[in-house]
Every structure is written in C-alpha cells, then in structure tokens.
Backbone as XML, in Angstrom:
<?xml version="1.0"?>
<chain id="A" units="angstrom">
  <residue number="1" name="UNK">
    <atom name="N" x="148.213" y="122.934" z="105.392"/>
    <atom name="CA" x="149.468" y="123.561" z="105.061"/>
    <atom name="C" x="149.271" y="125.018" z="104.651"/>
  </residue>
  <residue number="2" name="UNK">
    <atom name="N" x="148.177" y="125.319" z="103.963"/>
    <atom name="CA" x="147.913" y="126.688" z="103.523"/>
    <atom name="C" x="146.699" y="127.208" z="104.287"/>
  </residue>
  <residue number="3" name="UNK">
    <atom name="N" x="146.843" y="128.362" z="104.905"/>
    <atom name="CA" x="145.732" y="128.996" z="105.624"/>
    <atom name="C" x="145.618" y="130.441" z="105.158"/>
  </residue>
  <residue number="4" name="UNK">
    <atom name="N" x="144.416" y="130.867" z="104.850"/>
    <atom name="CA" x="144.171" y="132.232" z="104.395"/>
    <atom name="C" x="142.840" y="132.716" z="104.962"/>
  </residue>
  <residue number="5" name="UNK">
    <atom name="N" x="142.701" y="134.022" z="105.103"/>
    <atom name="CA" x="141.404" y="134.618" z="105.434"/>
    <atom name="C" x="140.600" y="134.695" z="104.135"/>
  </residue>
  <residue number="6" name="UNK">
    <atom name="N" x="139.538" y="133.990" z="104.082"/>
    <atom name="CA" x="138.712" y="133.945" z="102.881"/>
    <atom name="C" x="137.486" y="134.817" z="103.082"/>
  </residue>
  <residue number="7" name="UNK">
    <atom name="N" x="137.447" y="135.921" z="102.362"/>
    <atom name="CA" x="136.300" y="136.813" z="102.515"/>
    <atom name="C" x="135.473" y="136.921" z="101.238"/>
  </residue>
  <residue number="8" name="UNK">
    <atom name="N" x="135.896" y="136.240" z="100.181"/>
    <atom name="CA" x="135.170" y="136.301" z="98.925"/>
    <atom name="C" x="135.377" y="137.598" z="98.161"/>
  </residue>
  <residue number="9" name="UNK">
    <atom name="N" x="136.084" y="138.544" z="98.762"/>
    <atom name="CA" x="136.346" y="139.825" z="98.101"/>
    <atom name="C" x="137.777" y="139.870" z="97.584"/>
  </residue>
  <residue number="10" name="UNK">
    <atom name="N" x="138.734" y="139.558" z="98.445"/>
    <atom name="CA" x="140.134" y="139.539" z="98.017"/>
    <atom name="C" x="140.631" y="138.118" z="97.775"/>
  </residue>
  <residue number="11" name="UNK">
    <atom name="N" x="140.051" y="137.152" z="98.454"/>
    <atom name="CA" x="140.394" y="135.741" z="98.269"/>
    <atom name="C" x="139.122" y="134.907" z="98.384"/>
  </residue>
  <residue number="12" name="UNK">
    <atom name="N" x="139.048" y="133.845" z="97.596"/>
    <atom name="CA" x="137.911" y="132.936" z="97.725"/>
    <atom name="C" x="138.372" y="131.502" z="97.534"/>
  </residue>
  <residue number="13" name="UNK">
    <atom name="N" x="137.497" y="130.570" z="97.875"/>
    <atom name="CA" x="137.795" y="129.140" z="97.796"/>
    <atom name="C" x="136.485" y="128.404" z="97.653"/>
  </residue>
  <residue number="14" name="UNK">
    <atom name="N" x="136.532" y="127.229" z="97.103"/>
    <atom name="CA" x="135.345" y="126.381" z="97.027"/>
    <atom name="C" x="135.589" y="125.150" z="97.884"/>
  </residue>
  <residue number="15" name="UNK">
    <atom name="N" x="134.739" y="124.906" z="98.891"/>
    <atom name="CA" x="134.900" y="123.713" z="99.708"/>
    <atom name="C" x="134.822" y="122.429" z="98.872"/>
  </residue>
  <residue number="16" name="UNK">
    <atom name="N" x="134.161" y="122.509" z="97.734"/>
    <atom name="CA" x="134.077" y="121.368" z="96.817"/>
    <atom name="C" x="135.047" y="121.575" z="95.653"/>
  </residue>
  <residue number="17" name="UNK">
    <atom name="N" x="136.288" y="121.864" z="95.995"/>
    <atom name="CA" x="137.304" y="122.194" z="94.995"/>
    <atom name="C" x="137.466" y="121.104" z="93.948"/>
  </residue>
  <residue number="18" name="UNK">
    <atom name="N" x="137.205" y="119.856" z="94.315"/>
    <atom name="CA" x="137.386" y="118.728" z="93.407"/>
    <atom name="C" x="136.359" y="118.731" z="92.271"/>
  </residue>
  <residue number="19" name="UNK">
    <atom name="N" x="135.377" y="119.618" z="92.327"/>
    <atom name="CA" x="134.379" y="119.719" z="91.262"/>
    <atom name="C" x="134.830" y="120.683" z="90.154"/>
  </residue>
  <residue number="20" name="UNK">
    <atom name="N" x="136.047" y="121.193" z="90.256"/>
    <atom name="CA" x="136.577" y="122.162" z="89.293"/>
    <atom name="C" x="137.790" y="121.548" z="88.591"/>
  </residue>
  <residue number="21" name="UNK">
    <atom name="N" x="137.640" y="121.250" z="87.311"/>
    <atom name="CA" x="138.721" y="120.615" z="86.552"/>
    <atom name="C" x="140.008" y="121.437" z="86.588"/>
  </residue>
  <residue number="22" name="UNK">
    <atom name="N" x="139.892" y="122.747" z="86.461"/>
    <atom name="CA" x="141.098" y="123.587" z="86.484"/>
    <atom name="C" x="141.799" y="123.487" z="87.834"/>
  </residue>
  <residue number="23" name="UNK">
    <atom name="N" x="141.038" y="123.477" z="88.902"/>
    <atom name="CA" x="141.640" y="123.367" z="90.235"/>
    <atom name="C" x="142.358" y="122.032" z="90.391"/>
  </residue>
  <residue number="24" name="UNK">
    <atom name="N" x="141.744" y="120.959" z="89.930"/>
    <atom name="CA" x="142.376" y="119.641" z="90.010"/>
    <atom name="C" x="143.693" y="119.653" z="89.244"/>
  </residue>
  <residue number="25" name="UNK">
    <atom name="N" x="143.680" y="120.211" z="88.047"/>
    <atom name="CA" x="144.892" y="120.264" z="87.230"/>
    <atom name="C" x="145.985" y="121.092" z="87.899"/>
  </residue>
  <residue number="26" name="UNK">
    <atom name="N" x="145.629" y="122.251" z="88.434"/>
    <atom name="CA" x="146.615" y="123.117" z="89.089"/>
    <atom name="C" x="147.155" y="122.476" z="90.369"/>
  </residue>
  <residue number="27" name="UNK">
    <atom name="N" x="146.285" y="121.885" z="91.168"/>
    <atom name="CA" x="146.741" y="121.240" z="92.404"/>
    <atom name="C" x="147.603" y="120.022" z="92.099"/>
  </residue>
  <residue number="28" name="UNK">
    <atom name="N" x="147.264" y="119.304" z="91.035"/>
    <atom name="CA" x="148.089" y="118.174" z="90.624"/>
    <atom name="C" x="149.469" y="118.646" z="90.180"/>
  </residue>
  <residue number="29" name="UNK">
    <atom name="N" x="149.522" y="119.744" z="89.434"/>
    <atom name="CA" x="150.815" y="120.298" z="89.007"/>
    <atom name="C" x="151.640" y="120.730" z="90.213"/>
  </residue>
  <residue number="30" name="UNK">
    <atom name="N" x="150.977" y="121.341" z="91.198"/>
    <atom name="CA" x="151.686" y="121.743" z="92.420"/>
    <atom name="C" x="152.235" y="120.519" z="93.145"/>
  </residue>
  <residue number="31" name="UNK">
    <atom name="N" x="151.429" y="119.479" z="93.230"/>
    <atom name="CA" x="151.855" y="118.263" z="93.926"/>
    <atom name="C" x="153.045" y="117.620" z="93.216"/>
  </residue>
  <residue number="32" name="UNK">
    <atom name="N" x="152.987" y="117.532" z="91.884"/>
    <atom name="CA" x="154.096" y="116.929" z="91.127"/>
    <atom name="C" x="155.388" y="117.729" z="91.316"/>
  </residue>
  <residue number="33" name="UNK">
    <atom name="N" x="155.270" y="119.045" z="91.284"/>
    <atom name="CA" x="156.450" y="119.884" z="91.513"/>
    <atom name="C" x="156.980" y="119.683" z="92.924"/>
  </residue>
  <residue number="34" name="UNK">
    <atom name="N" x="156.076" y="119.610" z="93.900"/>
    <atom name="CA" x="156.488" y="119.402" z="95.295"/>
    <atom name="C" x="157.208" y="118.067" z="95.446"/>
  </residue>
  <residue number="35" name="UNK">
    <atom name="N" x="156.663" y="117.004" z="94.858"/>
    <atom name="CA" x="157.291" y="115.682" z="94.953"/>
    <atom name="C" x="158.716" y="115.711" z="94.414"/>
  </residue>
  <residue number="36" name="UNK">
    <atom name="N" x="158.947" y="116.467" z="93.366"/>
    <atom name="CA" x="160.281" y="116.562" z="92.795"/>
    <atom name="C" x="161.185" y="117.466" z="93.619"/>
  </residue>
  <residue number="37" name="UNK">
    <atom name="N" x="160.691" y="118.635" z="93.969"/>
    <atom name="CA" x="161.534" y="119.642" z="94.629"/>
    <atom name="C" x="161.794" y="119.355" z="96.105"/>
  </residue>
  <residue number="38" name="UNK">
    <atom name="N" x="160.949" y="118.577" z="96.760"/>
    <atom name="CA" x="161.161" y="118.284" z="98.183"/>
    <atom name="C" x="162.447" y="117.497" z="98.413"/>
  </residue>
  <residue number="39" name="UNK">
    <atom name="N" x="162.957" y="116.878" z="97.364"/>
    <atom name="CA" x="164.186" y="116.093" z="97.476"/>
    <atom name="C" x="165.439" y="116.962" z="97.436"/>
  </residue>
  <residue number="40" name="UNK">
    <atom name="N" x="165.289" y="118.216" z="97.058"/>
    <atom name="CA" x="166.420" y="119.146" z="97.016"/>
    <atom name="C" x="166.556" y="119.790" z="98.395"/>
  </residue>
  <residue number="41" name="UNK">
    <atom name="N" x="167.588" y="119.416" z="99.163"/>
    <atom name="CA" x="167.696" y="119.921" z="100.532"/>
    <atom name="C" x="168.087" y="121.399" z="100.618"/>
  </residue>
  <residue number="42" name="UNK">
    <atom name="N" x="168.598" y="121.950" z="99.544"/>
    <atom name="CA" x="169.058" y="123.343" z="99.602"/>
    <atom name="C" x="167.945" y="124.326" z="99.246"/>
  </residue>
  <residue number="43" name="UNK">
    <atom name="N" x="167.493" y="124.291" z="98.018"/>
    <atom name="CA" x="166.549" y="125.300" z="97.536"/>
    <atom name="C" x="165.190" y="124.734" z="97.142"/>
  </residue>
  <residue number="44" name="UNK">
    <atom name="N" x="164.990" y="123.466" z="97.330"/>
    <atom name="CA" x="163.763" y="122.826" z="96.862"/>
    <atom name="C" x="162.488" y="123.471" z="97.339"/>
  </residue>
  <residue number="45" name="UNK">
    <atom name="N" x="162.341" y="123.629" z="98.636"/>
    <atom name="CA" x="161.088" y="124.171" z="99.167"/>
    <atom name="C" x="160.915" y="125.647" z="98.821"/>
  </residue>
  <residue number="46" name="UNK">
    <atom name="N" x="162.001" y="126.396" z="98.837"/>
    <atom name="CA" x="161.913" y="127.804" z="98.445"/>
    <atom name="C" x="161.484" y="127.917" z="96.986"/>
  </residue>
  <residue number="47" name="UNK">
    <atom name="N" x="162.094" y="127.124" z="96.140"/>
    <atom name="CA" x="161.732" y="127.112" z="94.726"/>
    <atom name="C" x="160.274" y="126.736" z="94.551"/>
  </residue>
  <residue number="48" name="UNK">
    <atom name="N" x="159.821" y="125.728" z="95.297"/>
    <atom name="CA" x="158.430" y="125.297" z="95.182"/>
    <atom name="C" x="157.467" y="126.418" z="95.563"/>
  </residue>
  <residue number="49" name="UNK">
    <atom name="N" x="157.712" y="127.069" z="96.694"/>
    <atom name="CA" x="156.819" y="128.146" z="97.121"/>
    <atom name="C" x="156.817" y="129.305" z="96.124"/>
  </residue>
  <residue number="50" name="UNK">
    <atom name="N" x="158.011" y="129.760" z="95.731"/>
    <atom name="CA" x="158.120" y="130.959" z="94.893"/>
    <atom name="C" x="157.649" y="130.723" z="93.463"/>
  </residue>
  <residue number="51" name="UNK">
    <atom name="N" x="158.006" y="129.578" z="92.887"/>
    <atom name="CA" x="157.739" y="129.353" z="91.467"/>
    <atom name="C" x="156.536" y="128.466" z="91.179"/>
  </residue>
  <residue number="52" name="UNK">
    <atom name="N" x="155.995" y="127.820" z="92.185"/>
    <atom name="CA" x="154.864" y="126.924" z="91.950"/>
    <atom name="C" x="153.664" y="127.269" z="92.834"/>
  </residue>
  <residue number="53" name="UNK">
    <atom name="N" x="153.816" y="127.157" z="94.143"/>
    <atom name="CA" x="152.675" y="127.364" z="95.048"/>
    <atom name="C" x="152.126" y="128.785" z="94.975"/>
  </residue>
  <residue number="54" name="UNK">
    <atom name="N" x="152.981" y="129.774" z="95.145"/>
    <atom name="CA" x="152.492" y="131.158" z="95.167"/>
    <atom name="C" x="151.754" y="131.544" z="93.879"/>
  </residue>
  <residue number="55" name="UNK">
    <atom name="N" x="152.308" y="131.287" z="92.685"/>
    <atom name="CA" x="151.566" y="131.658" z="91.469"/>
    <atom name="C" x="150.266" y="130.863" z="91.297"/>
  </residue>
  <residue number="56" name="UNK">
    <atom name="N" x="150.300" y="129.566" z="91.620"/>
    <atom name="CA" x="149.085" y="128.755" z="91.468"/>
    <atom name="C" x="148.009" y="129.200" z="92.452"/>
  </residue>
  <residue number="57" name="UNK">
    <atom name="N" x="148.397" y="129.456" z="93.703"/>
    <atom name="CA" x="147.424" y="129.913" z="94.698"/>
    <atom name="C" x="146.854" y="131.277" z="94.326"/>
  </residue>
  <residue number="58" name="UNK">
    <atom name="N" x="147.681" y="132.124" z="93.729"/>
    <atom name="CA" x="147.200" y="133.440" z="93.291"/>
    <atom name="C" x="146.032" y="133.275" z="92.315"/>
  </residue>
  <residue number="59" name="UNK">
    <atom name="N" x="146.159" y="132.351" z="91.384"/>
    <atom name="CA" x="145.091" y="132.107" z="90.413"/>
    <atom name="C" x="143.914" y="131.392" z="91.075"/>
  </residue>
  <residue number="60" name="UNK">
    <atom name="N" x="144.197" y="130.343" z="91.835"/>
    <atom name="CA" x="143.113" y="129.571" z="92.456"/>
    <atom name="C" x="142.240" y="130.421" z="93.371"/>
  </residue>
  <residue number="61" name="UNK">
    <atom name="N" x="142.842" y="131.301" z="94.149"/>
    <atom name="CA" x="142.111" y="132.076" z="95.146"/>
    <atom name="C" x="141.567" y="133.404" z="94.617"/>
  </residue>
  <residue number="62" name="UNK">
    <atom name="N" x="141.790" y="133.703" z="93.341"/>
    <atom name="CA" x="141.343" y="134.969" z="92.758"/>
    <atom name="C" x="139.810" y="135.000" z="92.689"/>
  </residue>
  <residue number="63" name="UNK">
    <atom name="N" x="139.171" y="135.913" z="93.425"/>
    <atom name="CA" x="137.708" y="135.938" z="93.456"/>
    <atom name="C" x="137.063" y="136.493" z="92.181"/>
  </residue>
  <residue number="64" name="UNK">
    <atom name="N" x="137.848" y="137.157" z="91.340"/>
    <atom name="CA" x="137.292" y="137.728" z="90.111"/>
    <atom name="C" x="137.432" y="136.813" z="88.902"/>
  </residue>
  <residue number="65" name="UNK">
    <atom name="N" x="138.585" y="136.150" z="88.776"/>
    <atom name="CA" x="138.863" y="135.383" z="87.566"/>
    <atom name="C" x="139.282" y="133.941" z="87.807"/>
  </residue>
  <residue number="66" name="UNK">
    <atom name="N" x="139.423" y="133.524" z="89.038"/>
    <atom name="CA" x="139.859" y="132.167" z="89.335"/>
    <atom name="C" x="138.759" y="131.139" z="89.126"/>
  </residue>
  <residue number="67" name="UNK">
    <atom name="N" x="139.111" y="129.869" z="89.175"/>
    <atom name="CA" x="138.117" y="128.817" z="88.951"/>
    <atom name="C" x="137.012" y="128.776" z="90.007"/>
  </residue>
  <residue number="68" name="UNK">
    <atom name="N" x="137.239" y="129.381" z="91.176"/>
    <atom name="CA" x="136.232" y="129.395" z="92.236"/>
    <atom name="C" x="135.469" y="130.720" z="92.301"/>
  </residue>
  <residue number="69" name="UNK">
    <atom name="N" x="135.587" y="131.541" z="91.272"/>
    <atom name="CA" x="135.009" y="132.889" z="91.326"/>
    <atom name="C" x="133.494" y="132.897" z="91.510"/>
  </residue>
  <residue number="70" name="UNK">
    <atom name="N" x="132.807" y="131.844" z="91.133"/>
    <atom name="CA" x="131.351" y="131.793" z="91.320"/>
    <atom name="C" x="130.969" y="131.112" z="92.633"/>
  </residue>
  <residue number="71" name="UNK">
    <atom name="N" x="131.949" y="130.586" z="93.341"/>
    <atom name="CA" x="131.696" y="129.846" z="94.579"/>
    <atom name="C" x="131.923" y="130.734" z="95.797"/>
  </residue>
  <residue number="72" name="UNK">
    <atom name="N" x="131.621" y="130.187" z="96.949"/>
    <atom name="CA" x="131.794" y="130.916" z="98.204"/>
    <atom name="C" x="132.381" y="129.976" z="99.246"/>
  </residue>
  <residue number="73" name="UNK">
    <atom name="N" x="133.352" y="130.447" z="100.032"/>
    <atom name="CA" x="133.886" y="129.591" z="101.085"/>
    <atom name="C" x="132.829" y="129.250" z="102.137"/>
  </residue>
  <residue number="74" name="UNK">
    <atom name="N" x="131.776" y="130.057" z="102.236"/>
    <atom name="CA" x="130.708" y="129.816" z="103.216"/>
    <atom name="C" x="129.531" y="129.073" z="102.584"/>
  </residue>
  <residue number="75" name="UNK">
    <atom name="N" x="129.048" y="129.584" z="101.450"/>
    <atom name="CA" x="127.872" y="128.997" z="100.802"/>
    <atom name="C" x="128.211" y="127.797" z="99.932"/>
  </residue>
  <residue number="76" name="UNK">
    <atom name="N" x="129.470" y="127.598" z="99.635"/>
    <atom name="CA" x="129.916" y="126.420" z="98.905"/>
    <atom name="C" x="129.915" y="126.567" z="97.394"/>
  </residue>
  <residue number="77" name="UNK">
    <atom name="N" x="129.841" y="125.422" z="96.752"/>
    <atom name="CA" x="129.967" y="125.309" z="95.304"/>
    <atom name="C" x="128.771" y="125.928" z="94.588"/>
  </residue>
  <residue number="78" name="UNK">
    <atom name="N" x="129.056" y="126.624" z="93.506"/>
    <atom name="CA" x="128.009" y="127.209" z="92.670"/>
    <atom name="C" x="127.697" y="126.257" z="91.521"/>
  </residue>
  <residue number="79" name="UNK">
    <atom name="N" x="126.437" y="126.113" z="91.234"/>
    <atom name="CA" x="126.023" y="125.300" z="90.082"/>
    <atom name="C" x="126.222" y="126.052" z="88.771"/>
  </residue>
  <residue number="80" name="UNK">
    <atom name="N" x="126.714" y="127.280" z="88.864"/>
    <atom name="CA" x="126.931" y="128.111" z="87.676"/>
    <atom name="C" x="128.375" y="128.606" z="87.641"/>
  </residue>
  <residue number="81" name="UNK">
    <atom name="N" x="129.344" y="127.689" z="87.455"/>
    <atom name="CA" x="130.751" y="128.109" z="87.417"/>
    <atom name="C" x="131.037" y="128.918" z="86.157"/>
  </residue>
  <residue number="82" name="UNK">
    <atom name="N" x="132.181" y="129.594" z="86.124"/>
    <atom name="CA" x="132.544" y="130.346" z="84.914"/>
    <atom name="C" x="132.570" y="129.418" z="83.697"/>
  </residue>
  <residue number="83" name="UNK">
    <atom name="N" x="132.169" y="129.947" z="82.576"/>
    <atom name="CA" x="132.161" y="129.160" z="81.340"/>
    <atom name="C" x="133.589" y="128.953" z="80.845"/>
  </residue>
  <residue number="84" name="UNK">
    <atom name="N" x="133.847" y="127.814" z="80.201"/>
    <atom name="CA" x="135.171" y="127.613" z="79.593"/>
    <atom name="C" x="135.433" y="128.686" z="78.534"/>
  </residue>
  <residue number="85" name="UNK">
    <atom name="N" x="136.694" y="128.931" z="78.266"/>
    <atom name="CA" x="137.050" y="129.896" z="77.225"/>
    <atom name="C" x="136.482" y="129.430" z="75.889"/>
  </residue>
  <residue number="86" name="UNK">
    <atom name="N" x="135.958" y="130.348" z="75.080"/>
    <atom name="CA" x="135.400" y="129.950" z="73.784"/>
    <atom name="C" x="136.512" y="129.503" z="72.840"/>
  </residue>
  <residue number="87" name="UNK">
    <atom name="N" x="136.172" y="128.593" z="71.969"/>
    <atom name="CA" x="137.151" y="128.108" z="70.998"/>
    <atom name="C" x="136.441" y="127.714" z="69.709"/>
  </residue>
  <residue number="88" name="UNK">
    <atom name="N" x="137.126" y="127.886" z="68.619"/>
    <atom name="CA" x="136.637" y="127.456" z="67.314"/>
    <atom name="C" x="137.477" y="126.272" z="66.870"/>
  </residue>
  <residue number="89" name="UNK">
    <atom name="N" x="136.933" y="125.402" z="66.017"/>
    <atom name="CA" x="137.714" y="124.262" z="65.535"/>
    <atom name="C" x="138.971" y="124.737" z="64.797"/>
  </residue>
  <residue number="90" name="UNK">
    <atom name="N" x="140.064" y="124.071" z="65.062"/>
    <atom name="CA" x="141.331" y="124.395" z="64.398"/>
    <atom name="C" x="141.455" y="123.601" z="63.103"/>
  </residue>
  <residue number="91" name="UNK">
    <atom name="N" x="142.232" y="124.139" z="62.196"/>
    <atom name="CA" x="142.552" y="123.409" z="60.976"/>
    <atom name="C" x="143.312" y="122.149" z="61.393"/>
  </residue>
  <residue number="92" name="UNK">
    <atom name="N" x="142.865" y="120.954" z="61.003"/>
    <atom name="CA" x="143.535" y="119.717" z="61.424"/>
    <atom name="C" x="145.018" y="119.670" z="61.066"/>
  </residue>
  <residue number="93" name="UNK">
    <atom name="N" x="145.421" y="120.376" z="60.008"/>
    <atom name="CA" x="146.835" y="120.372" z="59.614"/>
    <atom name="C" x="147.716" y="121.041" z="60.662"/>
  </residue>
  <residue number="94" name="UNK">
    <atom name="N" x="147.108" y="121.924" z="61.469"/>
    <atom name="CA" x="147.888" y="122.610" z="62.498"/>
    <atom name="C" x="148.508" y="121.611" z="63.474"/>
  </residue>
  <residue number="95" name="UNK">
    <atom name="N" x="147.779" y="120.551" z="63.792"/>
    <atom name="CA" x="148.243" y="119.582" z="64.786"/>
    <atom name="C" x="149.416" y="118.753" z="64.278"/>
  </residue>
  <residue number="96" name="UNK">
    <atom name="N" x="149.699" y="118.841" z="62.987"/>
    <atom name="CA" x="150.820" y="118.097" z="62.423"/>
    <atom name="C" x="152.151" y="118.809" z="62.629"/>
  </residue>
  <residue number="97" name="UNK">
    <atom name="N" x="152.119" y="120.081" z="62.981"/>
    <atom name="CA" x="153.346" y="120.851" z="63.186"/>
    <atom name="C" x="154.087" y="120.413" z="64.435"/>
  </residue>
  <residue number="98" name="UNK">
    <atom name="N" x="155.367" y="120.686" z="64.477"/>
    <atom name="CA" x="156.194" y="120.254" z="65.607"/>
    <atom name="C" x="155.820" y="120.932" z="66.916"/>
  </residue>
  <residue number="99" name="UNK">
    <atom name="N" x="155.201" y="122.100" z="66.864"/>
    <atom name="CA" x="154.833" y="122.795" z="68.102"/>
    <atom name="C" x="153.821" y="121.999" z="68.912"/>
  </residue>
  <residue number="100" name="UNK">
    <atom name="N" x="153.047" y="121.128" z="68.267"/>
    <atom name="CA" x="152.019" y="120.357" z="68.956"/>
    <atom name="C" x="152.344" y="118.869" z="69.002"/>
  </residue>
  <residue number="101" name="UNK">
    <atom name="N" x="153.582" y="118.510" z="68.765"/>
    <atom name="CA" x="153.964" y="117.104" z="68.730"/>
    <atom name="C" x="155.060" y="116.822" z="69.742"/>
  </residue>
  <residue number="102" name="UNK">
    <atom name="N" x="154.746" y="116.037" z="70.766"/>
    <atom name="CA" x="155.777" y="115.665" z="71.739"/>
    <atom name="C" x="156.786" y="114.721" z="71.102"/>
  </residue>
  <residue number="103" name="UNK">
    <atom name="N" x="156.356" y="113.953" z="70.109"/>
    <atom name="CA" x="157.274" y="113.055" z="69.413"/>
    <atom name="C" x="158.328" y="113.862" z="68.667"/>
  </residue>
  <residue number="104" name="UNK">
    <atom name="N" x="157.912" y="114.913" z="67.981"/>
    <atom name="CA" x="158.858" y="115.754" z="67.245"/>
    <atom name="C" x="159.842" y="116.416" z="68.193"/>
  </residue>
  <residue number="105" name="UNK">
    <atom name="N" x="159.383" y="116.847" z="69.345"/>
    <atom name="CA" x="160.268" y="117.475" z="70.331"/>
    <atom name="C" x="161.290" y="116.459" z="70.832"/>
  </residue>
  <residue number="106" name="UNK">
    <atom name="N" x="160.839" y="115.244" z="71.122"/>
    <atom name="CA" x="161.750" y="114.201" z="71.606"/>
    <atom name="C" x="162.775" y="113.837" z="70.536"/>
  </residue>
  <residue number="107" name="UNK">
    <atom name="N" x="162.327" y="113.718" z="69.289"/>
    <atom name="CA" x="163.246" y="113.392" z="68.202"/>
    <atom name="C" x="164.278" y="114.496" z="68.018"/>
  </residue>
  <residue number="108" name="UNK">
    <atom name="N" x="163.846" y="115.749" z="68.132"/>
    <atom name="CA" x="164.770" y="116.872" z="67.999"/>
    <atom name="C" x="165.799" y="116.846" z="69.124"/>
  </residue>
  <residue number="109" name="UNK">
    <atom name="N" x="165.386" y="116.515" z="70.330"/>
    <atom name="CA" x="166.307" y="116.455" z="71.469"/>
    <atom name="C" x="167.357" y="115.374" z="71.256"/>
  </residue>
  <residue number="110" name="UNK">
    <atom name="N" x="166.967" y="114.255" z="70.666"/>
    <atom name="CA" x="167.922" y="113.179" z="70.400"/>
    <atom name="C" x="168.934" y="113.585" z="69.336"/>
  </residue>
  <residue number="111" name="UNK">
    <atom name="N" x="168.492" y="114.386" z="68.371"/>
    <atom name="CA" x="169.387" y="114.847" z="67.314"/>
    <atom name="C" x="170.406" y="115.849" z="67.837"/>
  </residue>
  <residue number="112" name="UNK">
    <atom name="N" x="170.015" y="116.647" z="68.824"/>
    <atom name="CA" x="170.912" y="117.670" z="69.383"/>
    <atom name="C" x="171.923" y="117.008" z="70.221"/>
  </residue>
</chain>
C-alpha cells in the first residue's frame, strides 16, 4: 500500500520492522485508526491519510530520528538501535493524580 524511494538519506526503513517496539506501536495505532475510519464512506480515508498515516510515516521513515535511524533498507536491521529516552524514577504519588488515571477520567465523564 505504501511505496517510497528509500535512500537512507531522506527516508529509511528496516526490513525487520517488527524488531522495533516503537514501530509496532505506531503501526498498530495506524491499523486501529484505519479499521475505524474505513467505515466512514465520506471522509474516512482522507482523514486516515492526513491525520494518521502521513504523520506516523513521517516519524517512522525519518533517517535521523526515527526508530529505524540505525538500520538500512539494504543492509537490514542494526544490532545497535537508538537508545530509549532516559528517565528517572517518578515520585509514586504522581501516579495517584487524575492525569494518570483512566478510572478518574471515566468517572469524571460520567459526572458530566
């Protein structure tokens, strides 16, 4: 469905894309959006391309900062992918706030 010239300079891809957790997550999000939007006969596919596929592909195919930036469409998967973003342990009390609670969001929606 998607075809691009992959030169590793402006666009790149990993033939072993399934070895990249971020790629799996992004492709899964694209698929879920497609499954929902394909049922809209008017704007579904346009919405999917503009708001889901195009932005996700922009990140996935980015040779400088994307999840495949260490890989090559010709040479394949790199054993040295980009490192995950650094993180420090959060204060456990932070997770109790409503911003990180789907239950709190659902309860608030029922109250509204």
